[in-house]
Coordinates of C-alpha atoms in Angstrom, one line a residue:
M1 CA -32.8 -43.5 1.1
M2 CA -29.6 -41.6 1.8
S3 CA -28.4 -39.5 -1.1
K4 CA -25.0 -39.9 -2.5
S5 CA -23.9 -36.4 -1.2
S6 CA -25.2 -37.3 2.3
S7 CA -23.3 -40.6 2.3
M8 CA -20.1 -38.8 1.2
N9 CA -20.5 -36.1 3.9
S10 CA -21.0 -38.8 6.5
K11 CA -17.8 -40.6 5.3
I12 CA -15.9 -37.3 5.4
S13 CA -17.0 -36.6 8.9
E14 CA -15.9 -40.1 9.9
L15 CA -12.5 -39.7 8.4
H16 CA -12.0 -36.4 10.1
R17 CA -12.8 -38.1 13.5
E18 CA -10.3 -40.9 12.7
I19 CA -7.6 -38.4 11.7
S20 CA -8.2 -36.4 14.9
N21 CA -7.8 -39.6 17.0
L22 CA -4.6 -40.6 15.1
K23 CA -3.2 -37.1 15.6
K24 CA -3.8 -37.4 19.3
Q25 CA -2.1 -40.8 19.4
L26 CA 0.8 -39.5 17.5
E27 CA 1.1 -36.5 19.9
D28 CA 1.1 -38.9 22.9
K29 CA 3.8 -41.1 21.3
E30 CA 6.0 -38.1 20.4
N31 CA 5.7 -36.8 24.0
E32 CA 6.7 -40.3 25.3
L33 CA 9.6 -40.4 22.8
R34 CA 10.9 -36.9 23.9
D35 CA 10.8 -37.9 27.6
L36 CA 12.8 -41.0 26.8
Q37 CA 15.3 -39.1 24.7
S38 CA 15.7 -36.4 27.4
S39 CA 16.4 -39.1 30.0
L40 CA 19.0 -40.7 27.7
H41 CA 20.8 -37.4 27.2
T42 CA 21.0 -36.8 31.0
T43 CA 24.5 -37.9 32.3
D44 CA 26.5 -37.5 35.4
R45 CA 28.4 -34.7 33.7
D46 CA 25.3 -32.5 33.6
T47 CA 25.5 -29.3 35.6
E48 CA 23.3 -26.2 35.4
E49 CA 26.1 -24.3 33.7
G50 CA 28.2 -26.9 32.1
L51 CA 28.0 -28.8 28.8
T52 CA 27.3 -32.5 28.6
R53 CA 29.2 -35.0 26.5
D54 CA 26.3 -34.9 24.0
D55 CA 26.3 -31.1 24.0
I56 CA 30.0 -31.1 23.0
M57 CA 29.4 -33.7 20.3
R58 CA 26.4 -31.8 18.9
Y59 CA 27.8 -28.3 19.0
S60 CA 31.5 -28.9 18.5
R61 CA 31.6 -27.4 15.0
Q62 CA 30.0 -24.3 16.4
M63 CA 32.2 -24.1 19.5
I64 CA 35.4 -24.3 17.3
V65 CA 34.4 -20.8 16.0
P66 CA 36.4 -18.4 18.3
S67 CA 33.5 -16.0 18.8
I68 CA 31.5 -18.8 20.3
G69 CA 33.8 -21.2 22.1
V70 CA 32.8 -23.1 25.3
S71 CA 31.9 -19.9 27.1
G72 CA 29.5 -18.8 24.3
Q73 CA 27.9 -22.2 24.1
N74 CA 27.2 -22.1 27.8
K75 CA 25.6 -18.7 27.4
L76 CA 23.4 -20.1 24.7
K77 CA 22.4 -23.0 26.8
G78 CA 21.5 -20.7 29.7
G79 CA 19.8 -18.2 27.4
A80 CA 16.1 -17.7 26.8
V81 CA 14.5 -16.2 23.6
L82 CA 10.9 -15.3 23.0
I83 CA 9.7 -15.5 19.4
I84 CA 6.5 -13.5 18.7
G85 CA 4.9 -15.0 15.6
C86 CA 5.4 -18.5 14.4
G87 CA 5.1 -17.8 10.7
G88 CA 7.5 -17.0 7.8
L89 CA 10.0 -15.2 10.1
G90 CA 9.4 -17.2 13.3
C91 CA 9.8 -20.6 11.8
P92 CA 13.4 -20.2 10.5
A93 CA 14.4 -18.2 13.5
A94 CA 13.1 -20.9 15.9
Q95 CA 14.7 -23.7 13.7
Y96 CA 18.2 -22.2 13.9
L97 CA 18.0 -21.3 17.6
A98 CA 16.9 -24.8 18.4
G99 CA 19.7 -26.2 16.3
C100 CA 22.4 -24.0 17.8
G101 CA 21.7 -24.9 21.4
I102 CA 19.5 -22.2 22.9
G103 CA 18.3 -23.4 26.3
R104 CA 14.8 -22.1 26.4
L105 CA 12.6 -20.9 23.6
G106 CA 9.2 -19.3 24.0
L107 CA 6.7 -19.3 21.1
V108 CA 3.8 -16.9 20.9
D109 CA 1.0 -17.1 18.3
Y110 CA -2.8 -17.2 18.4
D111 CA -3.3 -18.7 15.0
V112 CA -3.6 -22.2 13.5
V113 CA -1.7 -23.6 10.5
E114 CA -3.4 -23.0 7.1
L115 CA -2.6 -24.3 3.7
S116 CA -1.6 -20.8 2.5
N117 CA 1.2 -20.7 5.2
L118 CA 3.1 -23.7 3.8
H119 CA 5.0 -22.1 1.0
R120 CA 7.1 -20.1 3.4
Q121 CA 6.5 -21.5 7.0
L122 CA 8.5 -24.7 6.4
L123 CA 8.4 -26.2 9.9
H124 CA 4.6 -26.5 9.5
S125 CA 3.2 -29.2 7.2
E126 CA 0.1 -30.5 5.5
S127 CA -0.4 -32.9 8.5
T128 CA -0.5 -30.0 11.0
I129 CA -3.1 -27.9 9.1
G130 CA -5.7 -26.8 11.7
I131 CA -3.4 -27.3 14.6
P132 CA -2.2 -24.2 16.7
K133 CA 1.0 -22.9 15.2
V134 CA 2.8 -22.9 18.5
T135 CA 2.0 -26.6 18.9
S136 CA 3.0 -27.5 15.3
L137 CA 6.3 -25.5 15.6
A138 CA 7.1 -27.0 19.1
E139 CA 6.7 -30.5 17.7
A140 CA 9.0 -29.7 14.8
L141 CA 11.6 -28.2 17.0
H142 CA 11.6 -31.2 19.3
R143 CA 12.3 -33.4 16.3
I144 CA 15.4 -31.2 15.7
N145 CA 16.5 -31.1 19.3
S146 CA 14.8 -33.2 21.9
T147 CA 16.6 -31.5 24.8
L148 CA 15.3 -28.0 23.9
R149 CA 12.9 -26.5 26.4
V150 CA 10.0 -25.1 24.4
E151 CA 7.3 -23.0 26.0
E152 CA 4.0 -22.7 24.0
H153 CA 2.0 -19.5 24.4
N154 CA -1.1 -20.0 22.3
I155 CA -2.5 -16.5 23.0
Q156 CA -3.3 -13.2 21.4
L157 CA -0.5 -10.9 22.7
D158 CA -2.0 -7.7 24.2
S159 CA -1.4 -5.1 26.9
S160 CA -2.7 -7.5 29.6
N161 CA 0.0 -10.2 29.1
A162 CA 2.9 -8.8 27.0
L163 CA 5.0 -7.2 29.7
E164 CA 4.9 -10.2 32.0
L165 CA 5.7 -12.6 29.2
V166 CA 8.6 -10.5 27.7
S167 CA 10.1 -10.1 31.2
Q168 CA 10.7 -13.9 31.3
Y169 CA 13.2 -14.0 28.4
D170 CA 16.6 -12.5 27.7
V171 CA 16.0 -11.6 24.0
V172 CA 12.8 -11.0 22.1
I173 CA 12.4 -11.6 18.4
D174 CA 9.5 -9.7 16.7
A175 CA 8.3 -12.0 13.9
S176 CA 4.8 -10.5 13.8
D177 CA 3.0 -9.0 10.8
N178 CA 1.0 -6.0 12.0
V179 CA 1.6 -2.5 13.2
A180 CA -0.3 -2.8 16.5
T181 CA 1.8 -5.8 17.7
R182 CA 5.0 -4.0 16.7
Y183 CA 4.2 -1.0 18.9
L184 CA 3.1 -3.3 21.7
V185 CA 6.2 -5.5 21.6
N186 CA 8.5 -2.4 21.4
D187 CA 6.9 -0.8 24.4
A188 CA 7.0 -4.0 26.4
C189 CA 10.7 -4.5 25.6
I190 CA 11.5 -0.9 26.7
L191 CA 9.5 -1.3 30.0
A192 CA 11.2 -4.7 30.7
N193 CA 14.6 -3.6 29.4
R194 CA 14.9 -6.4 26.8
P195 CA 16.7 -6.1 23.4
L196 CA 14.3 -6.5 20.5
V197 CA 15.3 -8.2 17.2
S198 CA 12.8 -6.9 14.6
G199 CA 12.4 -8.2 11.1
S200 CA 9.9 -7.9 8.3
A201 CA 9.4 -9.3 4.8
V202 CA 7.0 -8.6 2.0
G203 CA 7.1 -9.4 -1.7
L204 CA 10.8 -9.7 -2.6
E205 CA 12.0 -7.2 0.1
A206 CA 12.9 -7.5 3.7
Q207 CA 14.6 -5.6 6.5
L208 CA 16.1 -6.3 9.9
T209 CA 17.3 -4.2 12.9
V210 CA 17.8 -4.4 16.7
Y211 CA 16.0 -2.0 19.0
N212 CA 16.7 -1.1 22.6
Y213 CA 20.2 -2.4 22.7
N214 CA 23.1 -0.7 24.5
G215 CA 21.5 2.8 24.3
G216 CA 20.3 2.5 20.8
P217 CA 16.9 3.6 19.5
C218 CA 13.6 1.9 19.9
Y219 CA 10.8 1.4 17.3
R220 CA 9.0 4.6 18.5
C221 CA 12.2 6.6 18.1
L222 CA 11.9 6.1 14.4
F223 CA 8.1 5.9 14.1
S224 CA 6.6 8.1 16.7
S225 CA 3.0 7.6 15.5
P226 CA 1.4 4.8 13.5
P227 CA 0.5 5.1 9.8
P228 CA -3.1 5.3 8.6
P229 CA -4.6 1.8 8.6
E230 CA -5.5 1.9 4.9
T231 CA -1.9 2.6 3.9
V232 CA -0.5 -0.5 5.7
S233 CA 0.1 -3.7 3.7
N234 CA 1.5 -7.1 4.7
C235 CA 2.3 -10.4 2.9
S236 CA -1.4 -11.4 3.0
D237 CA -2.2 -8.3 1.0
V238 CA 0.7 -8.0 -1.5
G239 CA 2.3 -11.4 -1.3
V240 CA 5.7 -12.7 -0.3
V241 CA 8.2 -15.0 -2.0
G242 CA 8.9 -18.0 0.3
P243 CA 12.7 -17.8 0.7
V244 CA 12.7 -14.0 1.6
P245 CA 11.3 -14.3 5.1
G246 CA 13.5 -17.4 5.5
C247 CA 16.6 -15.2 4.9
I248 CA 15.6 -12.7 7.5
G249 CA 14.4 -15.2 10.1
V250 CA 17.8 -16.9 10.0
L251 CA 19.5 -13.6 10.5
Q252 CA 17.2 -12.8 13.4
A253 CA 18.3 -16.0 15.0
L254 CA 22.0 -15.0 14.4
Q255 CA 21.4 -11.6 16.0
A256 CA 19.9 -13.3 19.1
V257 CA 23.0 -15.5 19.2
I258 CA 25.3 -12.5 19.0
I259 CA 23.4 -10.6 21.7
L260 CA 23.5 -13.7 24.1
T261 CA 27.1 -14.5 23.6
G262 CA 28.3 -10.9 23.6
N263 CA 30.5 -11.5 20.6
G264 CA 29.8 -9.8 17.2
N265 CA 28.3 -6.7 15.7
V266 CA 24.7 -6.1 16.8
L267 CA 22.5 -4.4 14.3
S268 CA 21.6 -1.5 16.6
Q269 CA 21.3 1.9 15.0
R270 CA 21.7 0.2 11.6
L271 CA 19.1 -1.2 9.3
L272 CA 19.8 -4.2 7.1
L273 CA 17.9 -4.1 3.8
F274 CA 17.5 -7.1 1.5
D275 CA 16.4 -6.9 -2.1
G276 CA 15.5 -10.4 -3.2
E277 CA 15.0 -9.5 -6.9
Q278 CA 18.6 -8.2 -7.1
T279 CA 19.9 -10.6 -4.4
N280 CA 21.4 -7.6 -2.7
F281 CA 22.1 -6.8 0.9
R282 CA 23.0 -3.3 2.1
T283 CA 23.1 -1.7 5.6
I284 CA 22.2 1.9 6.3
K285 CA 22.7 3.9 9.4
I286 CA 19.5 5.0 11.2
R287 CA 19.1 7.8 13.6
G288 CA 19.8 7.2 17.3
K289 CA 17.7 7.3 20.4
S290 CA 15.3 10.2 20.5
E291 CA 15.2 12.1 23.8
S292 CA 11.6 13.1 23.0
C293 CA 10.5 9.4 22.5
A294 CA 7.3 8.7 24.3
V295 CA 8.5 5.5 25.8
C296 CA 12.3 5.5 26.0
G297 CA 13.0 9.3 26.0
S298 CA 14.2 11.4 29.0
N299 CA 10.6 12.2 30.0
P300 CA 8.5 9.3 28.8
T301 CA 4.7 9.7 28.6
I302 CA 4.1 6.0 28.2
T303 CA 4.9 4.2 31.4
Q304 CA 2.6 1.3 31.0
L305 CA 1.1 -0.6 28.1
I306 CA -1.9 0.9 26.4
D307 CA -4.7 -0.3 24.0
Y308 CA -2.6 -0.7 20.8
E309 CA -5.5 -1.6 18.5
Q310 CA -7.2 1.6 19.4
Y311 CA -3.9 3.5 19.2
C312 CA -3.2 2.1 15.7
G313 CA -6.7 2.0 14.5
A314 CA -6.2 -1.5 13.3
P315 CA -6.4 -5.0 14.8
A316 CA -3.3 -6.8 16.2
N317 CA -3.5 -9.6 13.6
D318 CA -3.2 -10.2 9.9
K319 CA -6.8 -11.3 9.4
E320 CA -9.3 -9.5 7.2
R321 CA -9.4 -5.8 7.9
R322 CA -12.9 -4.3 7.7
L323 CA -12.7 -0.8 6.4
N324 CA -15.8 1.3 6.2
L325 CA -15.0 4.0 3.7
V326 CA -18.4 4.3 1.9
D327 CA -22.0 4.7 2.9
K328 CA -23.8 1.4 3.6
T329 CA -26.3 2.4 0.9
E330 CA -23.4 2.0 -1.6
R331 CA -22.7 -1.6 -0.7
V332 CA -24.2 -4.9 -1.6
T333 CA -24.0 -8.4 -0.3
T334 CA -22.8 -11.4 -2.1
H335 CA -26.3 -12.7 -2.4
E336 CA -27.5 -9.5 -4.0
L337 CA -24.7 -9.6 -6.6
N338 CA -25.4 -13.2 -7.2
E339 CA -29.1 -12.6 -7.9
A340 CA -28.2 -9.8 -10.3
I341 CA -25.9 -12.1 -12.2
K342 CA -28.4 -15.0 -12.2
N343 CA -31.2 -12.7 -13.5
S344 CA -28.8 -11.3 -16.2
E345 CA -29.4 -7.8 -14.9
P346 CA -27.3 -5.2 -16.9
A347 CA -24.2 -4.7 -14.9
L348 CA -20.5 -3.7 -15.2
I349 CA -18.5 -5.8 -12.7
I350 CA -15.2 -4.1 -12.1
D351 CA -12.5 -6.2 -10.3
V352 CA -9.8 -3.8 -9.0
R353 CA -7.3 -6.5 -8.0
S354 CA -3.9 -6.8 -9.7
P355 CA -3.7 -8.5 -13.1
I356 CA -1.9 -11.5 -11.5
E357 CA -4.7 -12.0 -8.9
F358 CA -7.3 -11.6 -11.7
E359 CA -5.6 -14.3 -13.7
M360 CA -5.5 -16.6 -10.7
C361 CA -9.3 -16.5 -10.3
S362 CA -12.2 -14.2 -11.2
I363 CA -16.0 -14.0 -11.4
P364 CA -17.2 -14.8 -15.0
G365 CA -18.1 -11.6 -16.8
S366 CA -16.0 -9.3 -14.7
I367 CA -13.4 -7.0 -16.1
N368 CA -10.0 -6.2 -14.5
V369 CA -9.3 -2.6 -13.8
P370 CA -6.5 -2.5 -11.2
L371 CA -7.0 0.1 -8.4
K372 CA -3.7 1.8 -9.1
D373 CA -4.8 2.4 -12.8
L374 CA -8.1 4.1 -12.0
E375 CA -6.3 7.5 -11.9
R376 CA -5.2 7.2 -15.5
Q377 CA -7.2 9.2 -18.0
Q378 CA -7.1 6.4 -20.6
I379 CA -8.5 3.9 -18.1
Q380 CA -11.2 6.3 -17.1
D381 CA -12.2 6.8 -20.7
D382 CA -12.3 3.0 -21.2
V383 CA -14.6 2.5 -18.2
R384 CA -16.8 5.4 -19.3
E385 CA -17.1 3.9 -22.8
R386 CA -18.0 0.5 -21.4
W387 CA -20.6 2.0 -19.2
N388 CA -22.2 4.1 -22.0
K389 CA -22.3 1.0 -24.2
L390 CA -24.0 -1.1 -21.5
K391 CA -26.5 1.6 -20.7
A392 CA -27.4 2.1 -24.4
E393 CA -28.0 -1.7 -24.9
A394 CA -29.8 -2.3 -21.7
S395 CA -33.6 -2.1 -21.3
N396 CA -33.4 -2.1 -17.5
E397 CA -31.4 0.2 -15.2
S398 CA -27.7 -0.6 -15.4
K399 CA -25.4 -0.8 -12.4
V400 CA -21.7 -0.9 -11.6
Y401 CA -20.3 -3.3 -9.1
V402 CA -16.8 -2.9 -7.8
I403 CA -15.1 -6.0 -6.3
C404 CA -11.8 -6.9 -4.8
R405 CA -10.3 -9.6 -2.6
R406 CA -11.7 -8.6 0.8
G407 CA -14.0 -5.7 0.2
N408 CA -11.5 -2.9 1.2
D409 CA -9.8 -1.9 -2.0
S410 CA -13.2 -2.0 -3.8
Q411 CA -14.4 0.8 -1.6
L412 CA -11.4 2.9 -2.6
G413 CA -12.1 2.0 -6.2
L414 CA -15.8 2.9 -5.9
K415 CA -14.9 6.4 -4.6
Q416 CA -12.5 6.9 -7.5
I417 CA -15.0 5.7 -10.1
K418 CA -17.7 8.0 -8.8
Q419 CA -15.4 11.0 -9.4
F420 CA -15.4 10.5 -13.1
L421 CA -18.6 8.4 -13.7
S422 CA -22.2 9.3 -12.8
C423 CA -23.9 6.0 -12.3
P424 CA -25.5 3.7 -9.7
A425 CA -22.3 2.0 -8.3
Y426 CA -21.9 -0.4 -5.4
D427 CA -19.1 -2.1 -3.5
L428 CA -19.2 -5.8 -2.7
I429 CA -19.1 -6.4 1.1
G430 CA -16.4 -8.9 2.0
G431 CA -15.1 -9.1 -1.5
L432 CA -14.2 -12.4 -3.1
H433 CA -13.5 -14.0 0.2
A434 CA -17.2 -13.6 1.1
W435 CA -18.1 -14.8 -2.4
S436 CA -16.2 -18.0 -1.9
R437 CA -17.8 -18.5 1.6
D438 CA -21.4 -17.6 0.7
I439 CA -21.9 -18.4 -3.0
D440 CA -19.2 -20.5 -4.7
P441 CA -17.1 -22.8 -2.4
S442 CA -15.0 -23.8 -5.5
F443 CA -13.7 -20.3 -5.8
P444 CA -10.3 -20.3 -4.2
P445 CA -9.9 -17.9 -1.2
Y446 CA -6.3 -16.8 -0.8

């Protein structure tokens, strides 16, 4: 007789299949609708350069602005922008470029929509979870503007495809979230002679500038070599408040409009800084083009794209980084830790995440000692006191387990703890992400 759980799993699988079929039918109908709408918008007044009756009706409020006008609107219609990254920055940038009448928009992303994206990537939705981001975003953009030509590039950008892709567009928007991609996109834009609108956002702070424009500096002029991988953070590590990347993504779209129309101040050799906590914008001057720059200087040493993951020592994505900072004998698996907990083995489980993360979710019995606090003498004394108490009360050998979100910070924490505490101590491989995957599916990965 089929168990209740087996019956439920069977029903869940059946519903997944039905949903997939319905999504395919919806996609087919949306494509059919777009084709009909595009045919409807085609009139005898269409020319390659000119504006249609519908164009004038749609963009009239924008064309009335003197810096745009008919000439500027025609330039937008004939313009092509490549957006690299369809997330928190890429979504608002794409939305406003689609709305203001850009002719051709290229979207680059290798990832699929996840639930954790939706608080800030507002053109994706619950119904598109699991769908490639480029497809989800393209569908949303066509709902905004059915005449927009959207080109989906569902690929991992690398040195084998970046230069050819960048060369097909007039302006490039870097909405990526990792150092390797920033160097790759910068170098490709220099080699293809394309202006690069670069934005970033993390926490409540963000910044924006334009590289390789009218003799201005490039990314390498300011950052000639990449930072150590363990010092780099992104919104996945330290969080981001939803509206913050929205602000910068919209401004990236505006910079692309200014570049294409040729009217307005381009943020070249200037850096726009946004402090969301204080709701404050300020612009600072940055140094100009470096003659010794490896890619845009007078004697460049980089004349073709290189292996940027190797160069930066980090992957060209925001997925889980796998740092190996301690010996494998000082690491345990989720199953080993779970067995220790189940067998009530004497253990001090130290969670080095931030207090907010610990409050969100934690392993029962663990204590919170944030990584940044481990250098404080008072905290070290407290950990030492807890360890001595555990050891005195235990009949078996006591151990310390250090855990974090992904198994990276815990290695740093383990190294610090071993400097002031002599004990058998271990790092949890894969952190709480692995714990959720292997041991407790109800534990929320984030």
